PDB file of C-alpha atoms in Angstrom:
ATOM      1  CA  UNK A   1      -4.074  17.880  17.535  1.00  0.00           C
ATOM      2  CA  UNK A   2      -2.784  14.495  18.728  1.00  0.00           C
ATOM      3  CA  UNK A   3       0.825  13.485  18.602  1.00  0.00           C
ATOM      4  CA  UNK A   4       1.921  10.072  17.379  1.00  0.00           C
ATOM      5  CA  UNK A   5       4.583   8.588  19.646  1.00  0.00           C
ATOM      6  CA  UNK A   6       7.105   6.429  17.876  1.00  0.00           C
ATOM      7  CA  UNK A   7       9.410   4.292  19.952  1.00  0.00           C
ATOM      8  CA  UNK A   8      13.012   4.784  18.820  1.00  0.00           C
ATOM      9  CA  UNK A   9      14.480   1.747  17.043  1.00  0.00           C
ATOM     10  CA  UNK A  10      17.055   1.099  19.793  1.00  0.00           C
ATOM     11  CA  UNK A  11      14.204   0.800  22.332  1.00  0.00           C
ATOM     12  CA  UNK A  12      12.096  -1.476  20.087  1.00  0.00           C
ATOM     13  CA  UNK A  13      15.005  -3.870  19.556  1.00  0.00           C
ATOM     14  CA  UNK A  14      15.148  -4.740  23.265  1.00  0.00           C
ATOM     15  CA  UNK A  15      11.449  -5.652  23.220  1.00  0.00           C
ATOM     16  CA  UNK A  16      11.409  -7.939  20.157  1.00  0.00           C
ATOM     17  CA  UNK A  17      11.418 -11.708  20.452  1.00  0.00           C
ATOM     18  CA  UNK A  18      12.915 -14.230  18.033  1.00  0.00           C
ATOM     19  CA  UNK A  19      11.553 -17.772  18.194  1.00  0.00           C
ATOM     20  CA  UNK A  20      13.622 -20.583  16.654  1.00  0.00           C
ATOM     21  CA  UNK A  21      11.789 -23.856  16.214  1.00  0.00           C
ATOM     22  CA  UNK A  22      13.712 -26.947  15.058  1.00  0.00           C
ATOM     23  CA  UNK A  23      11.503 -29.589  13.483  1.00  0.00           C
ATOM     24  CA  UNK A  24      12.536 -33.135  12.547  1.00  0.00           C
ATOM     25  CA  UNK A  25      10.118 -34.047   9.757  1.00  0.00           C
ATOM     26  CA  UNK A  26       9.072 -37.684   9.364  1.00  0.00           C
ATOM     27  CA  UNK A  27      10.730 -39.474   6.477  1.00  0.00           C
ATOM     28  CA  UNK A  28       8.833 -38.732   3.278  1.00  0.00           C
ATOM     29  CA  UNK A  29       6.684 -36.106   5.007  1.00  0.00           C
ATOM     30  CA  UNK A  30       8.240 -32.965   3.555  1.00  0.00           C
ATOM     31  CA  UNK A  31       5.328 -32.138   1.238  1.00  0.00           C
ATOM     32  CA  UNK A  32       2.684 -32.567   3.943  1.00  0.00           C
ATOM     33  CA  UNK A  33       4.794 -30.608   6.401  1.00  0.00           C
ATOM     34  CA  UNK A  34       5.181 -27.682   3.987  1.00  0.00           C
ATOM     35  CA  UNK A  35       1.463 -27.626   3.211  1.00  0.00           C
ATOM     36  CA  UNK A  36       0.590 -27.602   6.923  1.00  0.00           C
ATOM     37  CA  UNK A  37       3.176 -24.877   7.537  1.00  0.00           C
ATOM     38  CA  UNK A  38       1.698 -22.710   4.750  1.00  0.00           C
ATOM     39  CA  UNK A  39      -1.696 -22.830   6.452  1.00  0.00           C
ATOM     40  CA  UNK A  40      -0.142 -21.668   9.719  1.00  0.00           C
ATOM     41  CA  UNK A  41       1.862 -18.944   7.979  1.00  0.00           C
ATOM     42  CA  UNK A  42      -1.214 -17.583   6.201  1.00  0.00           C
ATOM     43  CA  UNK A  43      -3.227 -17.595   9.432  1.00  0.00           C
ATOM     44  CA  UNK A  44      -0.597 -15.894  11.597  1.00  0.00           C
ATOM     45  CA  UNK A  45      -0.325 -12.885   9.277  1.00  0.00           C
ATOM     46  CA  UNK A  46      -2.172 -10.067  10.980  1.00  0.00           C
ATOM     47  CA  UNK A  47      -1.841 -11.568  14.456  1.00  0.00           C
ATOM     48  CA  UNK A  48      -1.134  -8.735  16.902  1.00  0.00           C
ATOM     49  CA  UNK A  49       2.605  -8.403  17.456  1.00  0.00           C
ATOM     50  CA  UNK A  50       3.662 -10.795  14.680  1.00  0.00           C
ATOM     51  CA  UNK A  51       6.419  -9.296  12.528  1.00  0.00           C
ATOM     52  CA  UNK A  52       7.699 -12.111  10.308  1.00  0.00           C
ATOM     53  CA  UNK A  53       8.275 -15.809   9.978  1.00  0.00           C
ATOM     54  CA  UNK A  54      10.611 -17.919   7.878  1.00  0.00           C
ATOM     55  CA  UNK A  55      10.915 -21.592   6.974  1.00  0.00           C
ATOM     56  CA  UNK A  56      14.382 -23.029   6.416  1.00  0.00           C
ATOM     57  CA  UNK A  57      14.869 -26.256   4.467  1.00  0.00           C
ATOM     58  CA  UNK A  58      17.897 -28.426   5.304  1.00  0.00           C
ATOM     59  CA  UNK A  59      20.699 -28.507   2.748  1.00  0.00           C
ATOM     60  CA  UNK A  60      22.659 -31.316   4.405  1.00  0.00           C
ATOM     61  CA  UNK A  61      20.345 -34.221   3.645  1.00  0.00           C
ATOM     62  CA  UNK A  62      18.902 -34.238   7.164  1.00  0.00           C
ATOM     63  CA  UNK A  63      15.213 -33.972   7.956  1.00  0.00           C
ATOM     64  CA  UNK A  64      15.731 -31.082  10.422  1.00  0.00           C
ATOM     65  CA  UNK A  65      13.897 -27.957   9.271  1.00  0.00           C
ATOM     66  CA  UNK A  66      13.876 -24.614  11.077  1.00  0.00           C
ATOM     67  CA  UNK A  67      10.994 -22.214  11.561  1.00  0.00           C
ATOM     68  CA  UNK A  68      11.831 -18.746  12.838  1.00  0.00           C
ATOM     69  CA  UNK A  69       9.455 -15.981  13.782  1.00  0.00           C
ATOM     70  CA  UNK A  70       9.846 -12.491  15.126  1.00  0.00           C
ATOM     71  CA  UNK A  71       7.417 -10.749  17.470  1.00  0.00           C
ATOM     72  CA  UNK A  72       7.122  -7.175  18.750  1.00  0.00           C
ATOM     73  CA  UNK A  73       7.271  -8.427  22.363  1.00  0.00           C
ATOM     74  CA  UNK A  74       7.448 -11.776  24.159  1.00  0.00           C
ATOM     75  CA  UNK A  75       3.928 -11.124  25.464  1.00  0.00           C
ATOM     76  CA  UNK A  76       2.527 -11.010  21.920  1.00  0.00           C
ATOM     77  CA  UNK A  77       4.058 -14.401  21.142  1.00  0.00           C
ATOM     78  CA  UNK A  78       2.974 -16.086  24.368  1.00  0.00           C
ATOM     79  CA  UNK A  79      -0.579 -14.758  24.025  1.00  0.00           C
ATOM     80  CA  UNK A  80      -0.779 -16.243  20.526  1.00  0.00           C
ATOM     81  CA  UNK A  81       0.971 -19.498  21.499  1.00  0.00           C
ATOM     82  CA  UNK A  82      -1.447 -20.137  24.375  1.00  0.00           C
ATOM     83  CA  UNK A  83      -4.567 -19.371  22.338  1.00  0.00           C
ATOM     84  CA  UNK A  84      -7.033 -22.016  21.190  1.00  0.00           C
ATOM     85  CA  UNK A  85      -6.521 -20.752  17.632  1.00  0.00           C
ATOM     86  CA  UNK A  86      -2.807 -21.607  17.806  1.00  0.00           C
ATOM     87  CA  UNK A  87      -3.508 -25.096  19.139  1.00  0.00           C
ATOM     88  CA  UNK A  88      -5.945 -25.765  16.293  1.00  0.00           C
ATOM     89  CA  UNK A  89      -3.521 -24.377  13.695  1.00  0.00           C
ATOM     90  CA  UNK A  90      -0.554 -26.530  14.708  1.00  0.00           C
ATOM     91  CA  UNK A  91      -2.490 -29.798  15.102  1.00  0.00           C
ATOM     92  CA  UNK A  92      -2.221 -30.741  11.369  1.00  0.00           C
ATOM     93  CA  UNK A  93       1.524 -30.007  11.439  1.00  0.00           C
ATOM     94  CA  UNK A  94       2.181 -32.522  14.217  1.00  0.00           C
ATOM     95  CA  UNK A  95       1.299 -35.431  11.908  1.00  0.00           C
ATOM     96  CA  UNK A  96       4.466 -34.697   9.923  1.00  0.00           C
ATOM     97  CA  UNK A  97       6.832 -34.174  12.848  1.00  0.00           C
ATOM     98  CA  UNK A  98       8.982 -36.668  14.789  1.00  0.00           C
ATOM     99  CA  UNK A  99      10.627 -34.249  17.221  1.00  0.00           C
ATOM    100  CA  UNK A 100      10.776 -30.529  17.970  1.00  0.00           C
ATOM    101  CA  UNK A 101      12.917 -28.119  19.904  1.00  0.00           C
ATOM    102  CA  UNK A 102      12.007 -24.492  20.573  1.00  0.00           C
ATOM    103  CA  UNK A 103      14.295 -21.635  21.607  1.00  0.00           C
ATOM    104  CA  UNK A 104      13.317 -18.042  22.358  1.00  0.00           C
ATOM    105  CA  UNK A 105      15.575 -14.990  22.363  1.00  0.00           C
ATOM    106  CA  UNK A 106      15.111 -11.310  23.117  1.00  0.00           C
ATOM    107  CA  UNK A 107      16.747  -9.347  20.288  1.00  0.00           C
ATOM    108  CA  UNK A 108      19.344  -6.984  21.737  1.00  0.00           C
ATOM    109  CA  UNK A 109      21.220  -5.951  18.567  1.00  0.00           C
ATOM    110  CA  UNK A 110      20.568  -6.183  14.840  1.00  0.00           C
ATOM    111  CA  UNK A 111      21.831  -4.835  11.547  1.00  0.00           C
ATOM    112  CA  UNK A 112      19.819  -3.244   8.763  1.00  0.00           C
ATOM    113  CA  UNK A 113      18.593  -5.578   6.054  1.00  0.00           C
ATOM    114  CA  UNK A 114      18.807  -3.339   2.983  1.00  0.00           C
ATOM    115  CA  UNK A 115      21.616  -3.194   0.443  1.00  0.00           C
ATOM    116  CA  UNK A 116      22.247   0.008  -1.417  1.00  0.00           C
TER     117      UNK A 116
END
């Protein structure tokens, strides 16, 4: 009989990566940007190591959106980011973008997400 090894949550936290991607969308390009983002989001589901992604819309009248994603390990993210598939996926998004900034963080602490 085989044993399934589960990494304790406190060990998994130190391995996870959060990517924060700031995107300045071209004026009037919000609809095209969101459509291009949806295609990426649908394609990344099921990618090894991908845990979640989120799109944040500005509430201050700016054109700066934020895309966040979480990965099991930095290696999972960098493997995906450097793939030809990733390059092809993000090409349509670039039409709608003036400027980007990307930050990457190893998650060292987190709280539970559920409310009772």
